[in-house]
mmCIF file of C-alpha atoms in Angstrom:
data_model
loop_
_atom_site.group_PDB
_atom_site.id
_atom_site.type_symbol
_atom_site.label_atom_id
_atom_site.label_comp_id
_atom_site.label_asym_id
_atom_site.label_seq_id
_atom_site.Cartn_x
_atom_site.Cartn_y
_atom_site.Cartn_z
ATOM 1 C CA UNK A 107 38.080 329.814 121.206
ATOM 2 C CA UNK A 108 39.544 333.205 122.201
ATOM 3 C CA UNK A 109 38.789 335.195 119.043
ATOM 4 C CA UNK A 110 35.929 334.775 116.489
ATOM 5 C CA UNK A 111 38.455 333.714 113.821
ATOM 6 C CA UNK A 112 39.411 330.698 116.005
ATOM 7 C CA UNK A 113 36.119 329.116 114.880
ATOM 8 C CA UNK A 114 37.639 328.616 111.420
ATOM 9 C CA UNK A 115 41.213 327.918 112.559
ATOM 10 C CA UNK A 116 42.239 324.250 112.484
ATOM 11 C CA UNK A 117 45.319 325.057 114.613
ATOM 12 C CA UNK A 118 43.098 325.568 117.673
ATOM 13 C CA UNK A 119 41.242 322.279 117.047
ATOM 14 C CA UNK A 120 42.024 319.025 118.820
ATOM 15 C CA UNK A 121 40.482 315.569 118.583
ATOM 16 C CA UNK A 122 39.359 313.171 121.329
ATOM 17 C CA UNK A 123 41.628 310.308 122.378
ATOM 18 C CA UNK A 124 38.663 308.146 123.378
ATOM 19 C CA UNK A 125 35.020 308.083 122.365
ATOM 20 C CA UNK A 126 33.989 304.610 123.567
ATOM 21 C CA UNK A 127 32.296 306.042 126.657
ATOM 22 C CA UNK A 128 29.869 307.921 124.401
ATOM 23 C CA UNK A 129 29.736 305.762 121.235
ATOM 24 C CA UNK A 130 30.415 302.245 122.549
ATOM 25 C CA UNK A 131 33.452 299.968 122.335
ATOM 26 C CA UNK A 132 33.598 300.133 118.516
ATOM 27 C CA UNK A 133 33.665 303.970 118.664
ATOM 28 C CA UNK A 134 31.253 304.105 115.717
ATOM 29 C CA UNK A 135 28.370 306.448 114.889
ATOM 30 C CA UNK A 136 26.226 304.469 112.429
ATOM 31 C CA UNK A 137 24.266 305.811 109.467
ATOM 32 C CA UNK A 138 26.156 308.895 108.278
ATOM 33 C CA UNK A 139 28.497 309.875 105.478
ATOM 34 C CA UNK A 140 31.036 312.638 106.167
ATOM 35 C CA UNK A 141 29.915 313.032 109.795
ATOM 36 C CA UNK A 142 31.541 315.804 111.820
ATOM 37 C CA UNK A 143 30.680 316.403 115.474
ATOM 38 C CA UNK A 144 31.829 319.922 116.353
ATOM 39 C CA UNK A 145 32.210 321.178 119.924
ATOM 40 C CA UNK A 146 33.572 324.672 120.496
ATOM 41 C CA UNK A 147 34.385 326.028 123.953
ATOM 42 C CA UNK A 148 35.077 329.649 124.871
ATOM 43 C CA UNK A 149 38.605 329.551 126.348
ATOM 44 C CA UNK A 150 37.756 330.923 129.794
ATOM 45 C CA UNK A 151 34.262 330.094 131.017
ATOM 46 C CA UNK A 152 33.853 327.169 128.558
ATOM 47 C CA UNK A 153 30.466 328.255 127.169
ATOM 48 C CA UNK A 154 29.771 325.707 124.461
ATOM 49 C CA UNK A 155 28.686 325.626 120.807
ATOM 50 C CA UNK A 156 27.544 322.228 119.492
ATOM 51 C CA UNK A 157 26.996 321.467 115.805
ATOM 52 C CA UNK A 158 26.655 318.344 113.676
ATOM 53 C CA UNK A 159 27.520 318.232 109.961
ATOM 54 C CA UNK A 160 27.205 315.369 107.456
ATOM 55 C CA UNK A 161 26.851 314.954 103.692
ATOM 56 C CA UNK A 162 24.169 312.228 103.875
ATOM 57 C CA UNK A 163 22.251 310.100 106.354
ATOM 58 C CA UNK A 164 20.417 306.752 106.062
ATOM 59 C CA UNK A 165 16.673 307.027 106.028
ATOM 60 C CA UNK A 166 14.370 304.667 107.905
ATOM 61 C CA UNK A 167 11.691 305.037 105.227
ATOM 62 C CA UNK A 168 13.915 304.139 102.256
ATOM 63 C CA UNK A 169 16.874 302.247 103.759
ATOM 64 C CA UNK A 170 14.881 300.384 106.451
ATOM 65 C CA UNK A 171 17.498 301.231 109.074
ATOM 66 C CA UNK A 172 17.785 304.081 111.518
ATOM 67 C CA UNK A 173 20.873 306.265 111.987
ATOM 68 C CA UNK A 174 22.303 306.633 115.498
ATOM 69 C CA UNK A 175 20.924 309.597 117.410
ATOM 70 C CA UNK A 176 24.281 311.371 117.736
ATOM 71 C CA UNK A 177 22.792 314.530 119.183
ATOM 72 C CA UNK A 178 21.185 312.771 122.171
ATOM 73 C CA UNK A 179 24.455 310.944 122.905
ATOM 74 C CA UNK A 180 26.316 314.268 123.082
ATOM 75 C CA UNK A 181 23.513 315.861 125.116
ATOM 76 C CA UNK A 182 24.064 313.176 127.774
ATOM 77 C CA UNK A 183 27.491 314.622 128.612
ATOM 78 C CA UNK A 184 27.269 318.289 127.564
ATOM 79 C CA UNK A 185 25.175 320.254 130.097
ATOM 80 C CA UNK A 186 22.054 322.128 128.916
ATOM 81 C CA UNK A 187 22.385 325.755 127.858
ATOM 82 C CA UNK A 188 24.862 325.267 125.009
ATOM 83 C CA UNK A 189 24.578 327.259 121.768
ATOM 84 C CA UNK A 190 23.624 325.726 118.434
ATOM 85 C CA UNK A 191 23.995 329.005 116.565
ATOM 86 C CA UNK A 192 27.362 330.638 115.784
ATOM 87 C CA UNK A 193 26.056 334.202 116.201
ATOM 88 C CA UNK A 194 24.835 333.453 119.751
ATOM 89 C CA UNK A 195 28.223 331.937 120.562
ATOM 90 C CA UNK A 196 30.170 334.950 119.218
ATOM 91 C CA UNK A 197 28.008 337.308 121.291
ATOM 92 C CA UNK A 198 28.917 335.260 124.412
ATOM 93 C CA UNK A 199 32.574 335.506 123.387
ATOM 94 C CA UNK A 200 32.339 339.311 123.589
ATOM 95 C CA UNK A 201 31.365 339.000 127.280
ATOM 96 C CA UNK A 202 34.405 336.810 128.050
ATOM 97 C CA UNK A 203 36.282 339.883 129.331
ATOM 98 C CA UNK A 204 34.126 339.613 132.482
ATOM 99 C CA UNK A 205 35.280 336.063 133.264
ATOM 100 C CA UNK A 206 37.615 335.706 136.240
ATOM 101 C CA UNK A 207 39.103 332.485 137.735
ATOM 102 C CA UNK A 208 37.244 330.887 140.657
ATOM 103 C CA UNK A 209 38.507 330.538 144.216
ATOM 104 C CA UNK A 210 41.833 331.299 145.864
ATOM 105 C CA UNK A 211 45.080 331.954 143.979
ATOM 106 C CA UNK A 212 47.758 329.447 145.084
ATOM 107 C CA UNK A 213 50.598 329.828 142.590
ATOM 108 C CA UNK A 214 51.754 331.938 139.626
ATOM 109 C CA UNK A 215 54.431 330.799 137.166
ATOM 110 C CA UNK A 216 55.616 331.610 133.660
ATOM 111 C CA UNK A 217 56.706 329.483 130.701
ATOM 112 C CA UNK A 218 58.644 330.853 127.745
ATOM 113 C CA UNK A 219 56.749 330.473 124.474
ATOM 114 C CA UNK A 220 59.068 330.218 121.464
ATOM 115 C CA UNK A 221 56.310 330.949 118.954
ATOM 116 C CA UNK A 222 55.171 334.132 120.707
ATOM 117 C CA UNK A 223 58.752 335.007 121.704
ATOM 118 C CA UNK A 224 57.689 335.896 125.245
ATOM 119 C CA UNK A 225 56.975 334.488 128.698
ATOM 120 C CA UNK A 226 53.348 333.501 129.256
ATOM 121 C CA UNK A 227 51.887 333.778 132.757
ATOM 122 C CA UNK A 228 49.846 330.952 134.299
ATOM 123 C CA UNK A 229 47.981 330.774 137.613
ATOM 124 C CA UNK A 230 46.685 327.916 139.760
ATOM 125 C CA UNK A 231 43.541 328.372 141.889
ATOM 126 C CA UNK A 232 41.763 326.243 144.483
ATOM 127 C CA UNK A 233 37.983 326.368 144.151
ATOM 128 C CA UNK A 234 34.897 324.746 145.654
ATOM 129 C CA UNK A 235 31.171 324.654 144.976
ATOM 130 C CA UNK A 236 30.501 327.738 147.125
ATOM 131 C CA UNK A 237 32.217 329.952 144.472
ATOM 132 C CA UNK A 238 29.464 331.705 142.455
ATOM 133 C CA UNK A 239 29.162 330.183 138.974
ATOM 134 C CA UNK A 240 31.678 327.415 139.641
ATOM 135 C CA UNK A 241 29.143 324.553 139.657
ATOM 136 C CA UNK A 242 27.995 325.415 136.118
ATOM 137 C CA UNK A 243 31.577 325.971 134.942
ATOM 138 C CA UNK A 244 32.655 322.596 136.376
ATOM 139 C CA UNK A 245 29.784 320.849 134.550
ATOM 140 C CA UNK A 246 31.216 322.147 131.275
ATOM 141 C CA UNK A 247 34.832 321.435 132.270
ATOM 142 C CA UNK A 248 34.250 317.793 133.222
ATOM 143 C CA UNK A 249 32.880 316.971 129.743
ATOM 144 C CA UNK A 250 36.538 316.828 128.564
ATOM 145 C CA UNK A 251 37.135 313.799 130.835
ATOM 146 C CA UNK A 252 34.927 311.635 128.609
ATOM 147 C CA UNK A 253 37.197 312.260 125.629
ATOM 148 C CA UNK A 254 40.611 312.159 127.329
ATOM 149 C CA UNK A 255 40.492 309.771 130.325
ATOM 150 C CA UNK A 256 39.780 306.151 129.457
ATOM 151 C CA UNK A 257 37.672 305.208 132.490
ATOM 152 C CA UNK A 258 36.287 308.625 133.405
ATOM 153 C CA UNK A 259 33.128 309.263 135.370
ATOM 154 C CA UNK A 260 31.461 312.420 136.659
ATOM 155 C CA UNK A 261 31.807 313.039 140.396
ATOM 156 C CA UNK A 262 29.208 313.850 143.061
ATOM 157 C CA UNK A 263 29.739 317.599 143.401
ATOM 158 C CA UNK A 264 27.389 317.781 146.408
ATOM 159 C CA UNK A 265 29.971 315.909 148.494
ATOM 160 C CA UNK A 266 31.885 318.664 150.305
ATOM 161 C CA UNK A 267 35.035 316.553 150.627
ATOM 162 C CA UNK A 268 36.019 317.333 147.029
ATOM 163 C CA UNK A 269 38.660 319.988 146.308
ATOM 164 C CA UNK A 270 39.181 321.446 142.836
ATOM 165 C CA UNK A 271 42.453 322.887 141.527
ATOM 166 C CA UNK A 272 42.373 324.862 138.277
ATOM 167 C CA UNK A 273 45.110 326.106 135.921
ATOM 168 C CA UNK A 274 44.546 329.255 133.828
ATOM 169 C CA UNK A 275 46.619 331.118 131.252
ATOM 170 C CA UNK A 276 46.569 334.936 131.313
ATOM 171 C CA UNK A 277 46.380 336.527 127.849
ATOM 172 C CA UNK A 278 45.679 339.935 126.349
ATOM 173 C CA UNK A 279 42.821 340.856 124.042
ATOM 174 C CA UNK A 280 42.297 344.444 122.908
ATOM 175 C CA UNK A 281 44.301 345.733 125.885
ATOM 176 C CA UNK A 282 42.329 343.711 128.487
ATOM 177 C CA UNK A 283 43.626 340.732 130.513
ATOM 178 C CA UNK A 284 41.614 337.539 129.998
ATOM 179 C CA UNK A 285 41.933 333.973 131.301
ATOM 180 C CA UNK A 286 41.961 330.667 129.382
ATOM 181 C CA UNK A 287 41.347 327.260 130.978
ATOM 182 C CA UNK A 288 44.469 325.056 130.801
ATOM 183 C CA UNK A 289 43.531 322.063 132.988
ATOM 184 C CA UNK A 290 42.426 320.907 136.414
ATOM 185 C CA UNK A 291 42.623 318.308 139.153
ATOM 186 C CA UNK A 292 40.024 316.929 141.554
ATOM 187 C CA UNK A 293 41.090 315.648 144.988
ATOM 188 C CA UNK A 294 38.934 313.737 147.475
ATOM 189 C CA UNK A 295 39.665 314.081 151.202
ATOM 190 C CA UNK A 296 39.310 310.669 152.852
ATOM 191 C CA UNK A 297 38.931 310.473 156.622
ATOM 192 C CA UNK A 298 41.686 308.635 158.524
ATOM 193 C CA UNK A 299 40.982 307.663 162.147
ATOM 194 C CA UNK A 300 41.133 309.447 164.544
ATOM 195 C CA UNK A 301 41.749 313.025 163.312
ATOM 196 C CA UNK A 302 43.513 313.016 159.929
ATOM 197 C CA UNK A 303 42.633 313.128 156.234
ATOM 198 C CA UNK A 304 44.231 311.447 153.239
ATOM 199 C CA UNK A 305 43.726 313.534 150.076
ATOM 200 C CA UNK A 306 43.480 311.282 147.015
ATOM 201 C CA UNK A 307 43.980 312.638 143.497
ATOM 202 C CA UNK A 308 40.989 311.441 141.490
ATOM 203 C CA UNK A 309 41.127 313.100 138.075
ATOM 204 C CA UNK A 310 43.811 315.207 136.427
ATOM 205 C CA UNK A 311 43.672 316.648 132.933
ATOM 206 C CA UNK A 312 45.760 319.171 131.053
ATOM 207 C CA UNK A 313 43.937 320.085 127.828
ATOM 208 C CA UNK A 314 45.747 318.885 124.657
ATOM 209 C CA UNK A 315 46.877 322.331 123.370
ATOM 210 C CA UNK A 316 48.836 322.788 126.627
ATOM 211 C CA UNK A 317 50.280 319.292 127.056
ATOM 212 C CA UNK A 318 54.043 318.789 127.131
ATOM 213 C CA UNK A 319 54.709 322.283 128.522
ATOM 214 C CA UNK A 320 55.171 321.341 132.193
ATOM 215 C CA UNK A 321 51.726 322.349 133.518
ATOM 216 C CA UNK A 322 51.045 318.903 135.015
ATOM 217 C CA UNK A 323 54.191 319.108 137.157
ATOM 218 C CA UNK A 324 53.343 322.672 138.253
ATOM 219 C CA UNK A 325 49.809 321.613 139.195
ATOM 220 C CA UNK A 326 50.820 318.464 141.107
ATOM 221 C CA UNK A 327 53.593 320.269 143.002
ATOM 222 C CA UNK A 328 51.233 323.137 143.899
ATOM 223 C CA UNK A 329 48.621 320.687 145.207
ATOM 224 C CA UNK A 330 51.296 318.882 147.257
ATOM 225 C CA UNK A 331 52.511 322.171 148.722
ATOM 226 C CA UNK A 332 48.921 323.165 149.551
ATOM 227 C CA UNK A 333 48.352 319.992 151.604
ATOM 228 C CA UNK A 334 51.866 319.956 153.109
ATOM 229 C CA UNK A 335 50.991 323.003 155.171
ATOM 230 C CA UNK A 336 48.050 321.228 156.852
ATOM 231 C CA UNK A 337 48.764 319.418 160.157
ATOM 232 C CA UNK A 338 45.658 317.225 159.704
ATOM 233 C CA UNK A 339 46.842 315.688 156.397
ATOM 234 C CA UNK A 340 48.494 312.276 156.785
ATOM 235 C CA UNK A 341 49.713 311.732 153.219
ATOM 236 C CA UNK A 342 48.625 312.217 149.592
ATOM 237 C CA UNK A 343 47.720 309.333 147.275
ATOM 238 C CA UNK A 344 46.155 308.847 143.832
ATOM 239 C CA UNK A 345 43.254 306.734 142.638
ATOM 240 C CA UNK A 346 44.173 304.151 139.982
ATOM 241 C CA UNK A 347 47.023 306.265 138.531
ATOM 242 C CA UNK A 348 47.922 305.963 134.846
ATOM 243 C CA UNK A 349 51.479 305.230 133.726
ATOM 244 C CA UNK A 350 51.950 308.870 132.707
ATOM 245 C CA UNK A 351 50.716 310.093 136.082
ATOM 246 C CA UNK A 352 53.177 307.792 137.922
ATOM 247 C CA UNK A 353 56.067 309.250 135.858
ATOM 248 C CA UNK A 354 54.872 312.781 136.587
ATOM 249 C CA UNK A 355 54.526 312.005 140.301
ATOM 250 C CA UNK A 356 58.036 310.463 140.394
ATOM 251 C CA UNK A 357 59.471 313.699 138.988
ATOM 252 C CA UNK A 358 57.552 315.995 141.366
ATOM 253 C CA UNK A 359 58.258 313.933 144.508
ATOM 254 C CA UNK A 360 61.974 313.529 143.708
ATOM 255 C CA UNK A 361 62.177 317.297 143.123
ATOM 256 C CA UNK A 362 60.568 317.900 146.534
ATOM 257 C CA UNK A 363 62.645 315.272 148.385
ATOM 258 C CA UNK A 364 66.131 315.755 146.930
ATOM 259 C CA UNK A 365 67.091 318.456 149.452
ATOM 260 C CA UNK A 366 65.985 316.533 152.554
ATOM 261 C CA UNK A 367 68.934 315.521 154.768
ATOM 262 C CA UNK A 368 67.857 311.883 154.862
ATOM 263 C CA UNK A 369 68.368 311.695 151.077
ATOM 264 C CA UNK A 370 71.969 312.920 151.110
ATOM 265 C CA UNK A 371 74.290 310.706 148.950
ATOM 266 C CA UNK A 372 75.987 309.164 152.013
ATOM 267 C CA UNK A 373 72.664 308.083 153.530
ATOM 268 C CA UNK A 374 71.305 306.848 150.191
ATOM 269 C CA UNK A 375 74.226 304.427 149.856
ATOM 270 C CA UNK A 376 73.374 302.924 153.271
ATOM 271 C CA UNK A 377 69.993 301.765 151.981
ATOM 272 C CA UNK A 378 66.313 302.611 152.454
ATOM 273 C CA UNK A 379 65.605 303.698 156.038
ATOM 274 C CA UNK A 380 62.785 304.450 158.448
ATOM 275 C CA UNK A 381 64.243 307.955 158.739
ATOM 276 C CA UNK A 382 63.400 308.546 155.057
ATOM 277 C CA UNK A 383 59.854 307.277 155.571
ATOM 278 C CA UNK A 384 59.298 309.527 158.618
ATOM 279 C CA UNK A 385 60.828 312.698 157.171
ATOM 280 C CA UNK A 386 59.078 312.383 153.776
ATOM 281 C CA UNK A 387 55.718 311.817 155.463
ATOM 282 C CA UNK A 388 56.029 314.505 158.143
ATOM 283 C CA UNK A 389 57.475 317.257 155.945
ATOM 284 C CA UNK A 390 56.081 316.460 152.501
ATOM 285 C CA UNK A 391 53.038 314.185 153.145
ATOM 286 C CA UNK A 392 54.514 311.376 151.017
ATOM 287 C CA UNK A 393 53.603 307.777 151.903
ATOM 288 C CA UNK A 394 56.048 304.898 152.393
ATOM 289 C CA UNK A 395 55.502 303.297 148.978
ATOM 290 C CA UNK A 396 56.187 306.537 147.089
ATOM 291 C CA UNK A 397 59.136 307.371 149.364
ATOM 292 C CA UNK A 398 60.700 304.043 148.401
ATOM 293 C CA UNK A 399 60.526 304.976 144.682
ATOM 294 C CA UNK A 400 62.040 308.397 145.441
ATOM 295 C CA UNK A 401 64.880 306.655 147.308
ATOM 296 C CA UNK A 402 65.557 304.321 144.369
ATOM 297 C CA UNK A 403 65.656 307.210 141.877
ATOM 298 C CA UNK A 404 67.956 309.346 144.028
ATOM 299 C CA UNK A 405 70.163 306.375 144.837
ATOM 300 C CA UNK A 406 70.538 305.704 141.100
ATOM 301 C CA UNK A 407 71.750 309.292 140.711
ATOM 302 C CA UNK A 408 74.286 308.773 143.525
ATOM 303 C CA UNK A 409 75.462 305.403 142.144
ATOM 304 C CA UNK A 410 78.302 304.963 139.686
ATOM 305 C CA UNK A 411 76.724 302.251 137.502
ATOM 306 C CA UNK A 412 80.121 301.787 135.801
ATOM 307 C CA UNK A 413 81.522 300.554 139.134
ATOM 308 C CA UNK A 414 80.802 296.800 139.353
ATOM 309 C CA UNK A 415 80.362 296.749 143.152
ATOM 310 C CA UNK A 416 78.112 299.864 143.330
ATOM 311 C CA UNK A 417 76.057 298.652 140.370
ATOM 312 C CA UNK A 418 75.587 295.175 141.893
ATOM 313 C CA UNK A 419 74.616 296.644 145.251
ATOM 314 C CA UNK A 420 71.979 298.889 143.615
ATOM 315 C CA UNK A 421 70.581 296.067 141.477
ATOM 316 C CA UNK A 422 70.197 293.733 144.463
ATOM 317 C CA UNK A 423 68.586 296.472 146.554
ATOM 318 C CA UNK A 424 65.898 297.208 143.946
ATOM 319 C CA UNK A 425 65.348 293.543 143.082
ATOM 320 C CA UNK A 426 64.772 292.705 146.763
ATOM 321 C CA UNK A 427 61.735 294.981 146.594
ATOM 322 C CA UNK A 428 60.604 293.721 143.189
ATOM 323 C CA UNK A 429 60.789 290.083 144.294
ATOM 324 C CA UNK A 430 58.064 290.659 146.926
ATOM 325 C CA UNK A 431 55.166 289.421 144.733
ATOM 326 C CA UNK A 432 57.193 286.316 143.713
ATOM 327 C CA UNK A 433 57.916 285.488 147.366
ATOM 328 C CA UNK A 434 54.204 285.808 148.048
ATOM 329 C CA UNK A 435 53.625 283.215 145.313
ATOM 330 C CA UNK A 436 56.174 280.901 146.949
ATOM 331 C CA UNK A 437 54.333 281.179 150.284
ATOM 332 C CA UNK A 438 51.066 280.383 148.519
ATOM 333 C CA UNK A 439 52.770 277.407 146.907
ATOM 334 C CA UNK A 440 53.885 276.072 150.295
ATOM 335 C CA UNK A 441 50.241 276.182 151.417
ATOM 336 C CA UNK A 442 49.187 274.391 148.236
ATOM 337 C CA UNK A 443 51.673 271.571 148.864
ATOM 338 C CA UNK A 444 49.819 270.836 152.080
ATOM 339 C CA UNK A 445 46.306 270.780 150.653
ATOM 340 C CA UNK A 446 46.348 270.104 146.886
ATOM 341 C CA UNK A 447 46.235 266.756 145.087
ATOM 342 C CA UNK A 448 49.443 265.907 143.098
ATOM 343 C CA UNK A 449 47.905 266.662 139.664
ATOM 344 C CA UNK A 450 46.557 270.061 140.911
ATOM 345 C CA UNK A 451 49.947 270.889 142.388
ATOM 346 C CA UNK A 452 51.710 270.087 139.099
ATOM 347 C CA UNK A 453 49.325 272.434 137.326
ATOM 348 C CA UNK A 454 50.139 275.256 139.775
ATOM 349 C CA UNK A 455 53.884 274.571 139.596
ATOM 350 C CA UNK A 456 53.785 274.941 135.825
ATOM 351 C CA UNK A 457 52.482 278.468 136.313
ATOM 352 C CA UNK A 458 55.347 279.375 138.672
ATOM 353 C CA UNK A 459 58.425 278.624 136.617
ATOM 354 C CA UNK A 460 61.527 279.881 138.427
ATOM 355 C CA UNK A 461 63.534 280.679 135.291
ATOM 356 C CA UNK A 462 60.653 282.734 134.005
ATOM 357 C CA UNK A 463 60.509 284.592 137.325
ATOM 358 C CA UNK A 464 64.181 285.543 137.046
ATOM 359 C CA UNK A 465 63.655 286.761 133.473
ATOM 360 C CA UNK A 466 60.613 288.815 134.481
ATOM 361 C CA UNK A 467 62.512 290.235 137.444
ATOM 362 C CA UNK A 468 65.425 291.346 135.250
ATOM 363 C CA UNK A 469 63.003 292.819 132.703
ATOM 364 C CA UNK A 470 61.141 294.750 135.434
ATOM 365 C CA UNK A 471 64.439 296.048 136.808
ATOM 366 C CA UNK A 472 65.695 297.265 133.407
ATOM 367 C CA UNK A 473 62.361 298.987 132.662
ATOM 368 C CA UNK A 474 62.420 300.666 136.058
ATOM 369 C CA UNK A 475 65.988 301.945 135.622
ATOM 370 C CA UNK A 476 65.025 303.306 132.191
ATOM 371 C CA UNK A 477 62.023 305.174 133.723
ATOM 372 C CA UNK A 478 64.197 306.448 136.603
ATOM 373 C CA UNK A 479 66.834 307.786 134.179
ATOM 374 C CA UNK A 480 64.163 309.799 132.357
ATOM 375 C CA UNK A 481 63.075 311.337 135.675
ATOM 376 C CA UNK A 482 66.705 312.266 136.455
ATOM 377 C CA UNK A 483 67.183 313.768 132.977
ATOM 378 C CA UNK A 484 64.088 315.919 133.428
ATOM 379 C CA UNK A 485 65.291 316.910 136.901
ATOM 380 C CA UNK A 486 68.649 318.003 135.507
ATOM 381 C CA UNK A 487 66.854 320.293 133.024
ATOM 382 C CA UNK A 488 64.403 321.740 135.572
#
């Protein structure tokens, strides 16, 4: 909500992707007809209005069953201090002009908006719990995780090893410049013996109205650049990354790596090298596993897949990496031969069918090439 009229505007409304973390695996609120759970957030500081509407509700006295206590379920994730009255909320909206982003400005960028016919300015900030008002703001911000990340959980904000990166949009209202929350990322700094840290991306969310505009890539690249400048950072990882995050990371890391000398077309065609691993880690804080994916994507770009020899060479190179888990199974099988009874061994052998392995390998390769091509297409447009 930026303007009072947004309260009645369906265009500014978005629905949750998940509600099982609040309403159970069936995602059902029992006992209501026409139930609407309404959560409004002021665009900048995320002050909240919470309302429930329904046309009818079962009654314990007459229907002998009790309706779910929807309000208490919502109260478990929405911090205290929210409004239940529209007038109170609108009066808070008038004070929004005083809201300013928290922490240190890291990056400013603009994206052209076709609808508005102009470039819109966005800024990325790094904040921590010492910023006045940030703790309360973060409590409101993290409520979105429950609706948009499948296995979300709230973090321990008293642990000083957390870093917070926030994206804001700058917009005008009655001649004043205001800020709207676009999304954020939390990063945990793990200790690596003897004197390094390994930042690990924990949660990342771009709010639905802003998705598909390139903010995720801007945020991830900014965070990478922030840590790249630190001599104590070993490399940057992510905790249990989703498929979408892996695709985003592929794009950002390839964009960062493509100008490194070790990734020149001539060197790519010679195969994956220790030089690539060293340079990507030292200059860009990228670990070996991610560097290997970057190499495969850039080598695909340098390969003429219409040339039988180049295509075969690329396919074998990628499949040698993909076959790793299957080779591990073969080693396990060799151990089994020595210690399993014949009938147990037959059972295990049935699970490791070689033809099936080759099919799975080819399928994995084709899927990978398809994902890599999408990264290269996006790179060509960037």
